[in-house]
Coordinates of C-alpha atoms in Angstrom, one line a residue:
M926 CA 31.9 178.7 -86.7
A927 CA 31.7 176.3 -89.7
K928 CA 34.3 173.9 -88.0
F929 CA 32.3 173.8 -84.8
A930 CA 29.1 173.1 -86.7
A931 CA 30.8 170.2 -88.4
L932 CA 32.0 168.8 -85.1
L933 CA 28.6 169.1 -83.3
P934 CA 27.1 165.8 -84.4
L935 CA 30.2 163.9 -83.3
L936 CA 30.1 165.7 -79.9
L937 CA 26.4 164.8 -79.4
F938 CA 27.1 161.2 -80.4
A939 CA 29.9 161.0 -77.9
V940 CA 27.7 162.4 -75.1
S941 CA 25.0 160.0 -76.0
C942 CA 27.4 157.1 -76.0
G943 CA 28.6 158.1 -72.6
K944 CA 25.2 157.8 -71.0
S945 CA 24.3 154.8 -68.8
P946 CA 21.4 152.5 -69.9
S947 CA 19.3 154.1 -67.1
E948 CA 20.0 157.7 -68.3
K949 CA 19.2 156.6 -71.9
L950 CA 15.9 155.2 -70.7
T951 CA 15.1 158.4 -68.9
A952 CA 15.7 160.4 -72.0
L953 CA 13.7 158.0 -74.1
S954 CA 10.8 158.1 -71.6
E955 CA 10.6 161.9 -71.8
E956 CA 10.9 161.9 -75.5
F957 CA 8.0 159.4 -75.7
V958 CA 5.7 161.2 -73.3
Y959 CA 6.3 164.8 -74.5
N960 CA 6.0 163.9 -78.2
S961 CA 2.9 161.7 -77.7
L962 CA 1.3 164.6 -75.8
A963 CA 2.2 167.0 -78.6
F964 CA 0.4 164.7 -81.0
S965 CA -2.8 165.3 -79.0
P966 CA -3.2 168.9 -77.6
S967 CA -6.4 167.8 -75.9
A968 CA -4.6 165.1 -73.9
A969 CA -1.6 167.5 -73.3
M970 CA -3.8 170.1 -71.6
S971 CA -5.3 167.3 -69.4
A972 CA -1.8 166.3 -68.4
G973 CA -0.7 169.9 -67.7
Y974 CA 1.5 170.2 -70.7
H975 CA 0.9 173.5 -72.4
Q976 CA 3.9 174.3 -74.6
H977 CA 5.9 172.0 -76.9
E978 CA 8.9 173.6 -78.4
K979 CA 7.4 176.6 -80.3
L980 CA 3.8 175.2 -80.2
N981 CA 1.2 176.7 -77.9
L982 CA -0.8 173.4 -77.4
D983 CA -3.6 175.2 -75.4
E984 CA -4.8 176.9 -78.6
M985 CA -4.7 173.8 -80.8
L986 CA -7.0 170.8 -81.6
D987 CA -5.8 167.4 -82.4
D988 CA -4.7 166.8 -86.0
F989 CA -6.2 163.7 -87.7
S990 CA -4.8 164.4 -91.1
E991 CA -3.0 161.7 -93.0
A992 CA 0.2 163.8 -92.8
S993 CA -0.1 163.9 -89.1
R994 CA -0.8 160.1 -88.9
A995 CA 2.3 159.5 -91.0
R996 CA 4.5 161.6 -88.7
Q997 CA 3.2 159.6 -85.8
R998 CA 3.8 156.3 -87.4
T999 CA 7.3 157.3 -88.2
F1000 CA 8.0 158.5 -84.7
Y1001 CA 6.7 155.3 -83.0
E1002 CA 8.5 153.0 -85.5
K1003 CA 11.8 154.8 -84.9
F1004 CA 11.1 154.7 -81.1
R1005 CA 10.6 151.0 -81.2
D1006 CA 14.1 150.7 -82.7
K1007 CA 15.6 153.0 -80.1
L1008 CA 14.1 150.8 -77.3
G1009 CA 15.5 147.7 -78.9
Q1010 CA 19.1 149.2 -78.6
L1011 CA 18.9 149.5 -74.8
K1012 CA 21.0 147.1 -72.8
T1013 CA 18.1 145.9 -70.6
A1014 CA 20.2 143.6 -68.5
E1015 CA 21.8 146.7 -66.9
L1016 CA 18.6 148.3 -65.9
S1017 CA 17.3 148.5 -62.4
P1018 CA 13.9 147.0 -61.5
A1019 CA 12.3 150.5 -61.6
D1020 CA 13.8 151.1 -65.0
R1021 CA 12.6 147.7 -66.3
A1022 CA 9.0 148.6 -65.1
D1023 CA 9.3 151.9 -67.1
L1024 CA 10.6 150.0 -70.1
S1025 CA 7.6 147.7 -70.1
I1026 CA 5.3 150.6 -70.1
L1027 CA 7.1 152.2 -73.0
E1028 CA 7.3 149.1 -75.1
N1029 CA 3.6 148.3 -74.7
G1030 CA 2.4 151.9 -75.0
N1031 CA 4.4 152.2 -78.2
E1032 CA 3.0 149.0 -79.6
L1033 CA -0.6 150.1 -78.8
N1034 CA -0.1 153.3 -80.7
L1035 CA 1.4 151.4 -83.7
L1036 CA -1.5 148.9 -83.6
D1037 CA -4.0 151.7 -84.0
L1038 CA -2.0 153.5 -86.6
T1039 CA -1.2 150.5 -88.8
E1040 CA -4.1 148.0 -88.3
L1041 CA -7.1 149.4 -86.4
H1042 CA -7.2 152.8 -88.0
S1043 CA -9.7 154.3 -85.5
H1044 CA -9.7 157.6 -87.3
L1045 CA -11.4 156.0 -90.3
H1046 CA -14.2 154.2 -88.4
N1047 CA -14.8 155.6 -84.9
P1048 CA -16.7 158.8 -84.8
T1049 CA -16.7 158.9 -81.0
L1050 CA -12.9 159.5 -81.2
Y1051 CA -13.5 162.9 -82.8
V1052 CA -16.5 163.8 -80.6
E1053 CA -14.9 162.9 -77.3
T1054 CA -11.5 164.4 -78.2
L1055 CA -13.2 167.7 -79.1
G1056 CA -15.3 167.6 -76.0
N1057 CA -12.3 167.1 -73.8
A1058 CA -10.4 169.9 -75.6
L1059 CA -13.3 172.3 -74.8
F1060 CA -14.2 171.1 -71.3
T1061 CA -10.7 170.9 -69.8
P1062 CA -10.0 174.7 -69.9
F1063 CA -13.5 175.3 -68.6
V1064 CA -13.0 173.3 -65.4
L1065 CA -9.2 173.2 -64.8
E1066 CA -7.9 176.4 -63.3
Y1067 CA -4.4 176.3 -64.8
A1068 CA -4.6 180.0 -65.6
P1069 CA -6.9 183.0 -64.9
K1070 CA -10.3 182.6 -66.4
P1071 CA -9.9 185.2 -69.2
K1072 CA -6.8 183.5 -70.4
R1073 CA -8.4 180.1 -70.3
F1074 CA -11.4 181.4 -72.3
G1075 CA -8.9 182.9 -74.7
H1076 CA -7.7 179.3 -75.3
L1077 CA -11.3 178.1 -75.7
I1078 CA -12.0 180.8 -78.3
A1079 CA -8.9 179.8 -80.2
R1080 CA -9.9 176.2 -80.2
L1081 CA -13.5 177.0 -81.2
Q1082 CA -12.2 178.9 -84.2
K1083 CA -10.6 175.6 -85.4
V1084 CA -13.7 173.4 -84.9
P1085 CA -15.0 173.8 -88.5
L1086 CA -11.8 172.5 -90.0
Y1087 CA -11.5 169.8 -87.4
L1088 CA -14.9 168.4 -88.1
D1089 CA -14.4 168.7 -91.9
Q1090 CA -11.4 166.6 -91.3
A1091 CA -13.5 164.1 -89.4
T1092 CA -16.1 164.0 -92.1
G1093 CA -13.5 163.4 -94.7
N1094 CA -11.8 160.6 -92.8
L1095 CA -14.7 158.5 -91.6
L1096 CA -15.4 155.8 -94.1
S1097 CA -17.7 153.5 -92.1
A1098 CA -18.7 152.9 -88.6
P1099 CA -20.6 150.3 -86.5
A1100 CA -24.1 151.5 -85.8
V1101 CA -23.5 151.5 -82.0
W1102 CA -20.4 153.7 -82.4
N1103 CA -22.3 156.1 -84.6
Q1104 CA -25.3 156.4 -82.3
V1105 CA -23.1 157.2 -79.3
A1106 CA -21.3 159.8 -81.3
I1107 CA -24.6 161.4 -82.3
D1108 CA -25.6 161.6 -78.6
E1109 CA -22.2 162.9 -77.5
N1110 CA -22.1 165.4 -80.3
Q1111 CA -25.3 166.9 -78.9
G1112 CA -23.5 167.1 -75.6
N1113 CA -20.7 169.1 -77.2
I1114 CA -23.3 171.5 -78.7
N1115 CA -24.9 172.0 -75.3
L1116 CA -21.5 172.6 -73.7
V1117 CA -20.6 175.3 -76.2
D1118 CA -24.1 176.9 -76.5
K1119 CA -25.0 176.8 -72.8
D1120 CA -22.4 176.0 -70.2
L1121 CA -19.4 177.8 -71.8
R1122 CA -21.5 180.7 -73.1
A1123 CA -23.0 181.3 -69.6
A1124 CA -19.5 181.4 -68.0
V1125 CA -17.7 183.7 -70.5
P1126 CA -15.9 186.7 -68.9
A1127 CA -17.7 190.0 -69.8
E1128 CA -14.8 191.3 -71.8
L1129 CA -14.8 188.2 -74.1
V1130 CA -18.5 187.8 -74.7
E1131 CA -18.4 189.2 -78.3
A1132 CA -15.2 187.3 -79.2
Y1133 CA -16.8 184.1 -77.9
A1134 CA -20.0 184.6 -79.8
R1135 CA -18.1 185.2 -83.0
A1136 CA -16.1 181.9 -82.5
A1137 CA -19.1 179.9 -81.2
R1138 CA -21.5 180.5 -84.1
P1139 CA -19.4 178.8 -86.9
A1140 CA -18.3 176.1 -84.4
L1141 CA -21.9 175.3 -83.5
D1142 CA -22.9 175.3 -87.2
A1143 CA -20.0 172.8 -87.8
M1144 CA -21.2 170.6 -85.0
T1145 CA -24.7 170.6 -86.3
K1146 CA -23.5 169.8 -89.7
F1147 CA -21.4 167.0 -88.3
G1148 CA -24.4 165.6 -86.5
N1149 CA -26.3 165.6 -89.7
F1150 CA -23.5 163.7 -91.4
L1151 CA -23.5 161.1 -88.7
K1152 CA -27.3 160.7 -88.9
N1153 CA -27.8 160.9 -92.7
S1154 CA -24.6 159.7 -94.2
L1155 CA -22.4 157.6 -91.9
S1156 CA -25.4 155.8 -90.5
G1157 CA -25.8 154.1 -93.9
R1158 CA -22.2 152.8 -93.9
T1159 CA -22.1 150.2 -91.2
N1160 CA -19.9 147.6 -93.0
Y1161 CA -17.2 147.7 -90.3
D1162 CA -17.1 145.2 -87.4
W1163 CA -16.3 146.5 -83.9
R1164 CA -15.0 143.0 -83.1
L1165 CA -11.2 142.8 -83.2
G1166 CA -11.1 139.0 -83.8
T1167 CA -7.5 137.8 -84.0
I1168 CA -6.1 141.2 -83.2
Y1169 CA -7.6 141.2 -79.8
A1170 CA -5.1 138.8 -78.2
R1171 CA -2.3 141.2 -79.0
K1172 CA -4.2 144.3 -77.8
F1173 CA -5.0 142.4 -74.6
R1174 CA -1.4 141.6 -74.0
Y1175 CA -0.1 145.1 -74.8
T1176 CA -2.9 146.7 -72.7
L1177 CA -2.8 144.6 -69.5
Q1178 CA 0.9 143.9 -69.3
A1179 CA 0.1 141.3 -66.7
G1180 CA 1.8 138.2 -68.0
V1181 CA -1.5 136.6 -68.8
E1182 CA -3.3 135.8 -72.1
A1183 CA -6.9 136.4 -73.1
D1184 CA -7.9 132.7 -73.5
N1185 CA -6.5 131.6 -70.2
T1186 CA -8.0 134.6 -68.4
L1187 CA -11.4 133.8 -69.9
Q1188 CA -11.2 130.2 -68.7
Q1189 CA -10.3 131.2 -65.2
A1190 CA -13.1 133.8 -65.1
E1191 CA -15.7 131.3 -66.2
R1192 CA -14.6 128.9 -63.5
D1193 CA -14.7 131.7 -60.8
V1194 CA -18.3 132.5 -61.7
D1195 CA -19.5 129.2 -60.1
T1196 CA -17.3 129.7 -57.1
V1197 CA -18.6 133.2 -56.4
R1198 CA -22.2 132.2 -56.9
A1199 CA -21.8 129.4 -54.3
R1200 CA -20.3 131.9 -51.9
M1201 CA -23.2 134.3 -52.5
L1202 CA -25.7 131.6 -51.7
Q1203 CA -24.1 131.2 -48.3
L1204 CA -24.2 135.0 -47.7
A1205 CA -27.8 135.3 -48.9
L1206 CA -29.3 132.4 -46.9
P1207 CA -29.4 134.2 -43.5
L1208 CA -30.9 137.3 -45.1
H1209 CA -33.3 135.3 -47.1
R1210 CA -34.6 133.6 -43.9
D1211 CA -35.2 137.0 -42.4
F1212 CA -36.8 138.6 -45.5
F1213 CA -38.8 135.6 -46.8
P1214 CA -39.3 133.1 -44.0
A1215 CA -42.2 131.5 -45.8
H1216 CA -40.0 130.6 -48.8
K1217 CA -38.1 128.0 -46.7
D1218 CA -34.7 128.5 -48.5
H1219 CA -36.3 127.2 -51.7
A1220 CA -35.3 123.7 -50.5
E1221 CA -37.6 122.3 -53.2
L1222 CA -35.0 123.4 -55.7
S1223 CA -32.1 121.5 -54.0
G1224 CA -30.2 118.8 -55.9
V1225 CA -27.3 118.8 -58.3
D1226 CA -29.4 119.5 -61.4
R1227 CA -31.4 122.3 -59.8
E1228 CA -28.7 124.0 -57.7
E1229 CA -28.4 126.9 -60.1
E1230 CA -32.2 127.5 -60.0
R1231 CA -32.0 127.6 -56.2
E1232 CA -29.0 130.0 -56.3
N1233 CA -31.0 132.3 -58.7
A1234 CA -34.1 132.1 -56.5
V1235 CA -32.5 132.8 -53.1
I1236 CA -29.8 135.2 -54.2
G1237 CA -32.1 137.0 -56.6
E1238 CA -34.8 137.6 -54.0
V1239 CA -32.4 139.0 -51.5
L1240 CA -30.7 141.2 -54.0
N1241 CA -34.1 142.5 -55.1
R1242 CA -35.0 143.4 -51.5
I1243 CA -31.6 145.1 -51.1
A1244 CA -32.2 147.1 -54.3
E1245 CA -35.4 148.6 -52.9
R1246 CA -33.3 150.9 -50.7
H1247 CA -32.0 153.5 -53.2
S1248 CA -31.6 157.2 -53.9
T1249 CA -33.7 159.4 -56.2
P1250 CA -32.6 161.1 -59.4
E1251 CA -32.6 164.4 -57.6
A1252 CA -30.4 163.2 -54.7
F1253 CA -28.1 160.9 -56.6
L1254 CA -25.2 163.3 -56.8
D1255 CA -25.5 164.4 -53.2
D1256 CA -25.7 160.8 -51.9
A1257 CA -22.4 160.1 -53.8
R1258 CA -20.8 163.1 -51.9
K1259 CA -22.1 161.8 -48.6
A1260 CA -20.6 158.3 -49.4
L1261 CA -17.3 160.0 -50.1
D1262 CA -17.2 161.7 -46.8
E1263 CA -18.1 158.5 -45.0
A1264 CA -15.4 156.5 -46.8
R1265 CA -12.7 159.2 -46.0
A1266 CA -13.7 159.1 -42.3
F1267 CA -13.4 155.3 -42.2
I1268 CA -9.9 155.3 -43.8
Q1269 CA -8.7 157.9 -41.2
E1270 CA -10.2 156.0 -38.3
K1271 CA -8.6 152.6 -39.4
K1272 CA -5.4 154.2 -40.7
L1273 CA -5.5 152.0 -43.8
L1274 CA -3.2 154.3 -45.8
T1275 CA -1.8 157.8 -45.9
L1276 CA -4.5 160.1 -47.4
P1277 CA -3.3 162.7 -49.9
S1278 CA -2.4 166.1 -48.5
R1279 CA -4.1 167.9 -51.4
A1280 CA -7.9 168.6 -51.0
N1281 CA -8.6 168.9 -54.7
L1282 CA -11.3 166.3 -55.3
Q1283 CA -14.6 167.6 -56.7
V1284 CA -17.8 165.6 -57.3
I1285 CA -19.5 166.8 -60.5
P1286 CA -21.9 165.5 -63.1
T1287 CA -20.2 163.6 -65.9
P1288 CA -19.8 165.9 -68.9
E1289 CA -22.4 165.2 -71.5
F1290 CA -19.9 164.4 -74.2
M1291 CA -18.6 161.5 -72.1
R1292 CA -21.8 159.9 -70.9
G1293 CA -21.8 157.3 -73.7
S1294 CA -18.5 155.9 -72.4
Y1295 CA -19.3 156.7 -68.7
P1296 CA -23.0 155.8 -68.2
V1297 CA -22.7 155.6 -64.4
G1298 CA -19.6 157.6 -63.5
G1299 CA -15.8 157.7 -63.5
F1300 CA -12.7 159.5 -62.3
N1301 CA -10.7 162.2 -64.0
P1302 CA -7.3 162.8 -62.2
A1303 CA -5.5 166.1 -61.7
P1304 CA -2.9 166.8 -64.4
A1305 CA 0.4 164.9 -63.8
L1306 CA 2.3 168.2 -64.4
E1307 CA 0.0 170.3 -62.3
P1308 CA -1.2 168.0 -59.5
Q1309 CA -2.5 170.9 -57.4
L1310 CA -5.3 171.4 -59.9
G1311 CA -8.7 169.7 -59.7
A1312 CA -9.4 166.0 -59.7
F1313 CA -13.0 165.0 -60.6
Y1314 CA -15.3 162.2 -59.5
W1315 CA -17.9 162.1 -62.3
V1316 CA -21.4 160.9 -61.4
T1317 CA -23.7 160.6 -64.4
P1318 CA -27.1 162.2 -63.8
I1319 CA -30.3 160.2 -64.6
P1320 CA -31.9 162.0 -67.5
A1321 CA -35.3 163.6 -66.8
T1322 CA -36.5 162.3 -70.1
W1323 CA -36.2 158.6 -69.1
P1324 CA -39.4 156.6 -68.5
K1325 CA -40.1 155.5 -64.9
E1326 CA -39.1 151.9 -65.4
R1327 CA -35.7 152.8 -66.8
V1328 CA -35.0 155.2 -63.9
E1329 CA -36.0 152.6 -61.4
S1330 CA -33.7 150.0 -63.0
K1331 CA -30.7 152.4 -62.8
L1332 CA -31.5 153.3 -59.2
R1333 CA -32.0 149.7 -58.1
E1334 CA -28.6 148.7 -59.6
Y1335 CA -26.9 151.7 -58.0
N1336 CA -28.8 151.3 -54.7
F1337 CA -27.8 152.5 -51.2
Y1338 CA -25.0 149.9 -51.0
K1339 CA -23.8 149.9 -54.6
L1340 CA -23.4 153.7 -54.6
K1341 CA -21.1 153.4 -51.7
L1342 CA -19.0 150.8 -53.5
L1343 CA -18.9 152.9 -56.6
T1344 CA -17.6 155.9 -54.6
I1345 CA -15.0 153.8 -52.9
H1346 CA -13.7 152.4 -56.2
E1347 CA -13.7 155.7 -58.1
A1348 CA -12.6 158.1 -55.4
M1349 CA -11.9 157.1 -51.8
P1350 CA -9.6 155.2 -51.4
G1351 CA -9.8 154.1 -55.1
H1352 CA -8.7 156.0 -58.2
Y1353 CA -8.4 159.5 -56.6
V1354 CA -6.0 158.3 -53.9
Q1355 CA -4.1 156.1 -56.3
F1356 CA -3.6 159.0 -58.8
E1357 CA -2.7 161.4 -56.0
F1358 CA 0.1 159.1 -55.0
A1359 CA 1.1 158.7 -58.6
N1360 CA 1.3 162.5 -59.0
D1361 CA 4.1 162.6 -56.4
V1362 CA 6.3 160.0 -58.1
Q1363 CA 9.9 161.3 -58.8
P1364 CA 11.7 162.1 -61.0
K1365 CA 9.2 164.0 -63.1
G1366 CA 9.8 162.0 -66.3
R1367 CA 8.9 158.8 -64.4
R1368 CA 5.8 160.5 -62.9
L1369 CA 4.5 161.5 -66.3
L1370 CA 5.1 158.1 -67.8
R1371 CA 3.4 156.2 -65.0
S1372 CA 0.5 158.7 -64.7
I1373 CA -0.3 159.1 -68.4
Y1374 CA 0.7 155.7 -69.7
G1375 CA 0.3 153.8 -66.4
N1376 CA -0.8 150.2 -66.3
G1377 CA -4.6 149.9 -66.5
A1378 CA -4.7 146.6 -64.6
Y1379 CA -2.8 148.2 -61.7
I1380 CA -5.3 151.2 -61.7
E1381 CA -8.6 149.2 -62.0
G1382 CA -7.2 146.4 -59.8
W1383 CA -6.4 148.9 -57.1
G1384 CA -10.0 150.2 -57.2
Q1385 CA -11.3 146.6 -56.7
Y1386 CA -8.7 145.7 -54.1
A1387 CA -9.3 148.9 -52.2
T1388 CA -13.0 148.2 -52.1
Q1389 CA -12.5 144.7 -50.8
M1390 CA -10.0 146.0 -48.2
M1391 CA -12.6 148.5 -46.9
L1392 CA -15.1 145.7 -46.4
D1393 CA -12.6 143.4 -44.8
E1394 CA -11.7 146.1 -42.3
G1395 CA -15.4 146.5 -41.3
F1396 CA -16.8 149.4 -43.4
L1397 CA -20.5 149.9 -42.7
N1398 CA -20.2 147.7 -39.6
K1399 CA -19.7 144.5 -41.7
S1400 CA -23.2 144.9 -43.2
P1401 CA -24.3 141.6 -44.7
E1402 CA -26.3 143.5 -47.3
L1403 CA -23.1 145.3 -48.3
A1404 CA -21.1 142.1 -48.4
L1405 CA -23.7 140.4 -50.7
T1406 CA -23.8 143.5 -53.0
F1407 CA -20.0 143.4 -53.2
A1408 CA -20.1 139.7 -54.1
K1409 CA -22.5 140.7 -56.9
E1410 CA -19.9 143.2 -58.0
E1411 CA -17.3 140.4 -58.0
L1412 CA -19.6 138.5 -60.4
R1413 CA -19.9 141.6 -62.5
V1414 CA -16.1 141.9 -62.7
L1415 CA -16.0 138.3 -63.9
A1416 CA -18.8 139.0 -66.4
N1417 CA -16.8 142.1 -67.7
T1418 CA -13.9 139.8 -68.6
I1419 CA -16.1 137.1 -70.1
L1420 CA -18.0 139.7 -72.2
D1421 CA -14.9 141.4 -73.5
V1422 CA -13.0 138.3 -74.6
R1423 CA -16.1 136.4 -76.0
L1424 CA -17.5 139.5 -77.8
Q1425 CA -14.2 140.4 -79.3
M1426 CA -12.8 137.0 -80.1
L1427 CA -15.6 134.4 -80.1
N1428 CA -18.6 136.1 -81.7
M1429 CA -20.7 136.2 -78.6
T1430 CA -24.2 137.4 -79.5
D1431 CA -26.1 140.2 -77.8
Q1432 CA -28.6 137.7 -76.3
E1433 CA -25.8 135.5 -74.9
A1434 CA -24.3 138.6 -73.4
M1435 CA -27.5 139.8 -71.8
D1436 CA -28.2 136.3 -70.5
L1437 CA -24.8 136.2 -68.8
M1438 CA -25.4 139.5 -67.1
Q1439 CA -29.0 139.2 -66.1
K1440 CA -29.4 135.4 -65.4
R1441 CA -25.9 134.5 -64.2
T1442 CA -24.6 137.6 -62.6
F1443 CA -27.9 139.3 -61.4
Q1444 CA -27.5 142.6 -63.2
E1445 CA -30.5 144.9 -63.8
T1446 CA -31.6 145.5 -67.4
E1447 CA -30.4 149.1 -67.5
E1448 CA -26.9 148.1 -66.3
A1449 CA -26.6 145.1 -68.6
T1450 CA -27.7 147.2 -71.6
A1451 CA -25.2 150.0 -70.8
K1452 CA -22.4 147.4 -70.2
L1453 CA -23.0 145.7 -73.6
Q1454 CA -22.8 149.1 -75.3
R1455 CA -19.6 149.9 -73.4
A1456 CA -18.1 146.5 -74.4
K1457 CA -18.7 147.3 -78.0
L1458 CA -17.2 150.8 -77.6
S1459 CA -14.0 149.6 -76.0
S1460 CA -11.8 146.5 -76.0
A1461 CA -9.3 145.1 -73.5
Q1462 CA -10.4 147.5 -70.8
L1463 CA -13.1 145.5 -69.1
P1464 CA -10.7 142.6 -68.1
M1465 CA -8.5 145.1 -66.2
Y1466 CA -10.7 144.9 -63.1
Y1467 CA -10.4 141.1 -62.8
V1468 CA -6.8 140.7 -63.8
G1469 CA -5.6 143.6 -61.7
W1470 CA -7.6 142.6 -58.6
R1471 CA -6.2 139.1 -58.5
A1472 CA -2.7 140.5 -59.0
W1473 CA -3.1 143.0 -56.2
L1474 CA -4.2 140.3 -53.8
H1475 CA -1.4 138.0 -54.8
G1476 CA 1.1 140.8 -54.5
R1477 CA -0.1 141.7 -51.0
E1478 CA 0.1 138.1 -49.9
A1479 CA 3.7 137.7 -51.2
Y1480 CA 4.6 141.0 -49.3
K1481 CA 3.0 139.7 -46.2
Q1482 CA 4.8 136.4 -46.3
A1483 CA 8.1 138.2 -46.8
K1484 CA 7.6 140.6 -43.9
G1485 CA 6.3 138.1 -41.4
N1486 CA 5.6 139.7 -38.0
S1487 CA 6.6 143.1 -39.2
Y1488 CA 3.8 143.2 -41.9
S1489 CA 1.7 146.3 -41.9
L1490 CA -1.3 146.8 -44.2
R1491 CA -0.8 150.5 -44.2
E1492 CA 2.8 150.2 -45.1
F1493 CA 2.0 147.8 -48.0
N1494 CA -0.6 150.1 -49.4
D1495 CA 1.6 153.2 -49.1
Q1496 CA 4.6 151.5 -50.6
A1497 CA 2.7 150.0 -53.5
L1498 CA 0.9 153.3 -54.3
K1499 CA 4.1 155.3 -54.2
Q1500 CA 5.4 153.3 -57.2
G1501 CA 2.7 154.7 -59.5
A1502 CA 0.9 152.5 -62.1
V1503 CA 3.6 150.0 -62.9
P1504 CA 2.8 146.6 -64.6
L1505 CA 1.8 144.4 -61.7
P1506 CA 4.4 141.7 -62.4
S1507 CA 7.0 144.4 -61.7
L1508 CA 5.4 145.6 -58.4
G1509 CA 6.8 143.1 -56.0
G1510 CA 10.4 143.8 -57.0
L1511 CA 9.9 147.5 -56.2
L1512 CA 8.7 147.1 -52.6
K1513 CA 11.1 147.3 -49.7

């Protein structure tokens, strides 16, 4: 026995050395995904990963202790070395796509652990992680309800220690991060005290009450800490400055840099505005014949004024057709059904066989980051479970003018565009394809760490495709609304880069959104907050959209007369969220 034990390391080394570069990459991919999920039990459950070695992740909360952070730093630093030992020249195109995801995902984790230190400054990290840990077992039916509530109770028991850890870690925070955390913490309190309590199985009512009371006390205490203590420590800048260019590169994985992307986006604003004027003029003549196209504003020096006048008046008229706060969610469901029927009629792509999409209100603890809506995919390891199109309700406490601003921005036409992007055939369809990628290790990597520019770019590309193919009978109002969305995508990019790298002021940001890109006050205010909460996410839409269009054109040229839009869409989606520079080499 002793002799065999002594020989075991040599045998394992020999087996490892005998693996091909592709096999080594597969092993590294699984090591990365499973260990990174084990570091975050909240994310693990969302991915359908419940057991890691001897750990029952379903009963755990994330550990933000310094010891845990040190273990993570060590893992990612060693993992970087392992990736560096691969013979990349011998990898297939699919393997090289995976390697790019691994390299950039690893660098992003190290960037946070060694330079950004989010756990010391971002209270929303704790609030949203906790909310996700409690909300996921509530809505995802991965086990019978009593078992899932058993996991909830186990997690609730750990909340006081978790929030004590958060209180001890947080040194300072920008005011905007702290305020969002305060609001979302109240969402967590409501989740535990109302939604979860109302759904507890009868046999667990007492156990739930015993766990909920100290958890709620801890949440209240943490809320007071945010309001009374952390709010006085705002000496931390949410701007990344020189770090931003690296985060942009690691996040987008698109072969472009932040400064060049900014320059292109700013040039494109003028191009899109000119196109919008041509779209708006026929509508303007119908709506406002007495205004005579505002010809009095023509001329080189006054052309922007004329664009603002003509386009703005038409968009204002379009915005008058909108939903109500009470009907907003149901109207999104109707838009979903309409989009699905159009895709089937035009045979634009192969729709998913699973019927697991639910349209639900955005969880309260996520409404700071998702003020309008979003998409939450089915778990990569359990794709048969629910996928959720979140639509954020309009609060009953809002004043009339704020409600009207939100409804005007997300009017009859814009709500349809939102639903196309987030759900059909946008993110829902894309993630359903991704959840069928084989082998499993590749599916997990491309689903959990998939390229954001691919994901958001698909949402924009898919929306344009629907309009190009005649959705809503080629409505000119819809076309102009989508052109306004194109401007918003450009503004997203300009905002993110200029705010993070070039000290753009709040007023400059609001002027860009309201005066140059026609956004309502409520939308612009929420977007500015979002830009301060995140970084390198808002440019994904623009960078990804352009790359999808370029990729389709290259594919079309290569196929010639045999080109099929449906075939391109299906093939590109079957790859999962790969870095877009890799996509062309994976298509047949």
